[in-house]
Amino acid sequence: MDMQVAIDGPAAAGKSTVAKIIADRLQYVYIDTGAMYRALTLKAAEEGIEFDDEEKLAKLLEASTIELDQNHGQQRVYLNHQDVTEKIREPWVSENVSMVAQHAKVRQMMVEQQQMLARSQNVVMDGRDIGTSVLPNADVKIFLKASVKERAERRYKEQIAKGIPSSIETLEEEIATRDRRDTERKTSPLVKAEDAVELDTTSLSINEVVEKILSLIEGAKIR
Ligand code: DC
């Protein structure tokens, strides 16, 4: 039986860090659904499409290919066969992606693509609506959260390490804005699935979170 592990939660709660480690340890495929929304945001900007134009964004997505390549022990993201892995992490994309992700037509198409990716293989998928919409029957559902302050501090350290100038106050504001947009949107807002296990990572190390999820996966295997 294929295993499906869904990891949801707000921006910068540690989802991708944890999901990557788990996928690597268990040799599951890691699927970063946020990267798909980011790639569409990038393409929309390149084409001069407004982020509130649902029809045009849906058409653009239909005409685009977004691929996640796992091959080299690392995930790379391709938009129409061009490597956009670094570009989709630029701050202007982070600031605008939640506007693109709020449209029902865009989400419907993304969810279908994500469900296809999860078919017939063991997956760890992270996002906002994985446990509620994309993989409602996932074997293990996790909802990661952490305080805004803690998340801003983590992002700050990441950015400084990458040599990107940064301010904790600005990051706190950005994270709070994204939380608001993600939780208040009409179509599949960020919400914990009823059967998800909530983990507050504010005072947990990455390793503690990973071990906890691994034990939940072990438990699900023998169920
Ligand atoms: O996880 P991330 O920061 O890369 O996600 C980017 C944005 O995409 C985030 O603002 C919310 C949105 N998103 C979503 O609505 N549904 C998902 N399954 C994944 C991401």
PDB file of N, CA, C and O in Angstrom, residues 168-199:
ATOM      1  N   ILE A 168      13.562  41.643  11.015  1.00  0.00           N
ATOM      2  CA  ILE A 168      12.601  40.780  11.717  1.00  0.00           C
ATOM      3  C   ILE A 168      11.204  41.401  11.714  1.00  0.00           C
ATOM      4  O   ILE A 168      10.218  40.721  11.480  1.00  0.00           O
ATOM      5  N   GLU A 169      11.154  42.751  11.924  1.00  0.00           N
ATOM      6  CA  GLU A 169       9.839  43.416  11.994  1.00  0.00           C
ATOM      7  C   GLU A 169       9.093  43.252  10.675  1.00  0.00           C
ATOM      8  O   GLU A 169       7.906  42.940  10.641  1.00  0.00           O
ATOM      9  N   THR A 170       9.821  43.473   9.551  1.00  0.00           N
ATOM     10  CA  THR A 170       9.180  43.354   8.237  1.00  0.00           C
ATOM     11  C   THR A 170       8.722  41.915   8.026  1.00  0.00           C
ATOM     12  O   THR A 170       7.611  41.665   7.540  1.00  0.00           O
ATOM     13  N   LEU A 171       9.562  40.965   8.411  1.00  0.00           N
ATOM     14  CA  LEU A 171       9.192  39.560   8.224  1.00  0.00           C
ATOM     15  C   LEU A 171       7.953  39.205   9.037  1.00  0.00           C
ATOM     16  O   LEU A 171       7.068  38.499   8.559  1.00  0.00           O
ATOM     17  N   GLU A 172       7.890  39.736  10.275  1.00  0.00           N
ATOM     18  CA  GLU A 172       6.709  39.468  11.119  1.00  0.00           C
ATOM     19  C   GLU A 172       5.446  39.984  10.440  1.00  0.00           C
ATOM     20  O   GLU A 172       4.427  39.294  10.391  1.00  0.00           O
ATOM     21  N   GLU A 173       5.546  41.191   9.878  1.00  0.00           N
ATOM     22  CA  GLU A 173       4.379  41.773   9.205  1.00  0.00           C
ATOM     23  C   GLU A 173       3.984  40.944   7.990  1.00  0.00           C
ATOM     24  O   GLU A 173       2.808  40.672   7.754  1.00  0.00           O
ATOM     25  N   GLU A 174       4.990  40.539   7.210  1.00  0.00           N
ATOM     26  CA  GLU A 174       4.707  39.754   5.998  1.00  0.00           C
ATOM     27  C   GLU A 174       4.055  38.420   6.342  1.00  0.00           C
ATOM     28  O   GLU A 174       3.107  37.985   5.685  1.00  0.00           O
ATOM     29  N   ILE A 175       4.581  37.777   7.373  1.00  0.00           N
ATOM     30  CA  ILE A 175       4.043  36.468   7.762  1.00  0.00           C
ATOM     31  C   ILE A 175       2.605  36.619   8.259  1.00  0.00           C
ATOM     32  O   ILE A 175       1.719  35.837   7.895  1.00  0.00           O
ATOM     33  N   ALA A 176       2.362  37.670   9.049  1.00  0.00           N
ATOM     34  CA  ALA A 176       1.004  37.895   9.566  1.00  0.00           C
ATOM     35  C   ALA A 176       0.028  38.183   8.420  1.00  0.00           C
ATOM     36  O   ALA A 176      -1.109  37.709   8.409  1.00  0.00           O
ATOM     37  N   THR A 177       0.500  38.938   7.409  1.00  0.00           N
ATOM     38  CA  THR A 177      -0.365  39.250   6.258  1.00  0.00           C
ATOM     39  C   THR A 177      -0.694  37.980   5.483  1.00  0.00           C
ATOM     40  O   THR A 177      -1.836  37.728   5.105  1.00  0.00           O
ATOM     41  N   ARG A 178       0.341  37.150   5.265  1.00  0.00           N
ATOM     42  CA  ARG A 178       0.112  35.904   4.529  1.00  0.00           C
ATOM     43  C   ARG A 178      -0.823  34.977   5.298  1.00  0.00           C
ATOM     44  O   ARG A 178      -1.708  34.358   4.718  1.00  0.00           O
ATOM     45  N   ASP A 179      -0.644  34.900   6.605  1.00  0.00           N
ATOM     46  CA  ASP A 179      -1.532  34.068   7.437  1.00  0.00           C
ATOM     47  C   ASP A 179      -2.976  34.517   7.240  1.00  0.00           C
ATOM     48  O   ASP A 179      -3.873  33.699   7.081  1.00  0.00           O
ATOM     49  N   ARG A 180      -3.136  35.847   7.272  1.00  0.00           N
ATOM     50  CA  ARG A 180      -4.488  36.391   7.172  1.00  0.00           C
ATOM     51  C   ARG A 180      -5.103  36.010   5.818  1.00  0.00           C
ATOM     52  O   ARG A 180      -6.210  35.498   5.741  1.00  0.00           O
ATOM     53  N   ARG A 181      -4.332  36.226   4.734  1.00  0.00           N
ATOM     54  CA  ARG A 181      -4.865  35.917   3.402  1.00  0.00           C
ATOM     55  C   ARG A 181      -5.153  34.423   3.256  1.00  0.00           C
ATOM     56  O   ARG A 181      -6.157  34.022   2.694  1.00  0.00           O
ATOM     57  N   ASP A 182      -4.256  33.600   3.780  1.00  0.00           N
ATOM     58  CA  ASP A 182      -4.419  32.143   3.628  1.00  0.00           C
ATOM     59  C   ASP A 182      -5.585  31.599   4.462  1.00  0.00           C
ATOM     60  O   ASP A 182      -6.264  30.667   4.049  1.00  0.00           O
ATOM     61  N   THR A 183      -5.809  32.198   5.644  1.00  0.00           N
ATOM     62  CA  THR A 183      -6.870  31.650   6.497  1.00  0.00           C
ATOM     63  C   THR A 183      -8.229  32.273   6.192  1.00  0.00           C
ATOM     64  O   THR A 183      -9.255  31.678   6.490  1.00  0.00           O
ATOM     65  N   GLU A 184      -8.221  33.458   5.558  1.00  0.00           N
ATOM     66  CA  GLU A 184      -9.503  34.133   5.338  1.00  0.00           C
ATOM     67  C   GLU A 184     -10.052  33.941   3.927  1.00  0.00           C
ATOM     68  O   GLU A 184     -11.147  34.389   3.626  1.00  0.00           O
ATOM     69  N   ARG A 185      -9.284  33.282   3.041  1.00  0.00           N
ATOM     70  CA  ARG A 185      -9.795  33.154   1.672  1.00  0.00           C
ATOM     71  C   ARG A 185     -11.001  32.202   1.661  1.00  0.00           C
ATOM     72  O   ARG A 185     -11.129  31.319   2.508  1.00  0.00           O
ATOM     73  N   LYS A 186     -11.846  32.407   0.627  1.00  0.00           N
ATOM     74  CA  LYS A 186     -13.098  31.639   0.577  1.00  0.00           C
ATOM     75  C   LYS A 186     -12.849  30.187   0.202  1.00  0.00           C
ATOM     76  O   LYS A 186     -13.450  29.282   0.752  1.00  0.00           O
ATOM     77  N   THR A 187     -11.965  29.967  -0.789  1.00  0.00           N
ATOM     78  CA  THR A 187     -11.752  28.602  -1.265  1.00  0.00           C
ATOM     79  C   THR A 187     -10.663  27.903  -0.471  1.00  0.00           C
ATOM     80  O   THR A 187      -9.546  28.396  -0.385  1.00  0.00           O
ATOM     81  N   SER A 188     -10.999  26.745   0.058  1.00  0.00           N
ATOM     82  CA  SER A 188     -10.112  25.942   0.914  1.00  0.00           C
ATOM     83  C   SER A 188      -9.095  26.764   1.707  1.00  0.00           C
ATOM     84  O   SER A 188      -7.906  26.729   1.437  1.00  0.00           O
ATOM     85  N   PRO A 189      -9.590  27.502   2.681  1.00  0.00           N
ATOM     86  CA  PRO A 189      -8.678  28.281   3.528  1.00  0.00           C
ATOM     87  C   PRO A 189      -7.790  27.369   4.361  1.00  0.00           C
ATOM     88  O   PRO A 189      -8.086  26.177   4.487  1.00  0.00           O
ATOM     89  N   LEU A 190      -6.728  27.947   4.866  1.00  0.00           N
ATOM     90  CA  LEU A 190      -5.829  27.194   5.735  1.00  0.00           C
ATOM     91  C   LEU A 190      -6.564  26.856   7.026  1.00  0.00           C
ATOM     92  O   LEU A 190      -6.915  27.740   7.800  1.00  0.00           O
ATOM     93  N   VAL A 191      -6.814  25.591   7.220  1.00  0.00           N
ATOM     94  CA  VAL A 191      -7.504  25.146   8.431  1.00  0.00           C
ATOM     95  C   VAL A 191      -7.011  23.737   8.733  1.00  0.00           C
ATOM     96  O   VAL A 191      -6.688  22.975   7.827  1.00  0.00           O
ATOM     97  N   LYS A 192      -6.949  23.397   9.991  1.00  0.00           N
ATOM     98  CA  LYS A 192      -6.497  22.057  10.366  1.00  0.00           C
ATOM     99  C   LYS A 192      -7.598  21.048  10.027  1.00  0.00           C
ATOM    100  O   LYS A 192      -8.762  21.264  10.353  1.00  0.00           O
ATOM    101  N   ALA A 193      -7.222  19.962   9.364  1.00  0.00           N
ATOM    102  CA  ALA A 193      -8.199  18.898   9.101  1.00  0.00           C
ATOM    103  C   ALA A 193      -8.599  18.309  10.455  1.00  0.00           C
ATOM    104  O   ALA A 193      -7.782  18.249  11.375  1.00  0.00           O
ATOM    105  N   GLU A 194      -9.844  17.876  10.567  1.00  0.00           N
ATOM    106  CA  GLU A 194     -10.320  17.352  11.856  1.00  0.00           C
ATOM    107  C   GLU A 194      -9.457  16.228  12.393  1.00  0.00           C
ATOM    108  O   GLU A 194      -9.221  16.118  13.591  1.00  0.00           O
ATOM    109  N   ASP A 195      -8.976  15.391  11.460  1.00  0.00           N
ATOM    110  CA  ASP A 195      -8.204  14.217  11.880  1.00  0.00           C
ATOM    111  C   ASP A 195      -6.694  14.448  11.803  1.00  0.00           C
ATOM    112  O   ASP A 195      -5.917  13.497  11.836  1.00  0.00           O
ATOM    113  N   ALA A 196      -6.268  15.714  11.716  1.00  0.00           N
ATOM    114  CA  ALA A 196      -4.819  15.986  11.683  1.00  0.00           C
ATOM    115  C   ALA A 196      -4.259  16.088  13.100  1.00  0.00           C
ATOM    116  O   ALA A 196      -4.958  16.505  14.023  1.00  0.00           O
ATOM    117  N   VAL A 197      -3.000  15.713  13.249  1.00  0.00           N
ATOM    118  CA  VAL A 197      -2.320  15.854  14.538  1.00  0.00           C
ATOM    119  C   VAL A 197      -1.641  17.222  14.540  1.00  0.00           C
ATOM    120  O   VAL A 197      -0.856  17.534  13.639  1.00  0.00           O
ATOM    121  N   GLU A 198      -1.974  18.040  15.536  1.00  0.00           N
ATOM    122  CA  GLU A 198      -1.388  19.385  15.580  1.00  0.00           C
ATOM    123  C   GLU A 198      -0.085  19.361  16.378  1.00  0.00           C
ATOM    124  O   GLU A 198      -0.031  18.821  17.476  1.00  0.00           O
ATOM    125  N   LEU A 199       0.951  19.934  15.776  1.00  0.00           N
ATOM    126  CA  LEU A 199       2.242  20.025  16.470  1.00  0.00           C
ATOM    127  C   LEU A 199       2.655  21.484  16.521  1.00  0.00           C
ATOM    128  O   LEU A 199       2.818  22.115  15.470  1.00  0.00           O
TER     129      LEU A 199
END
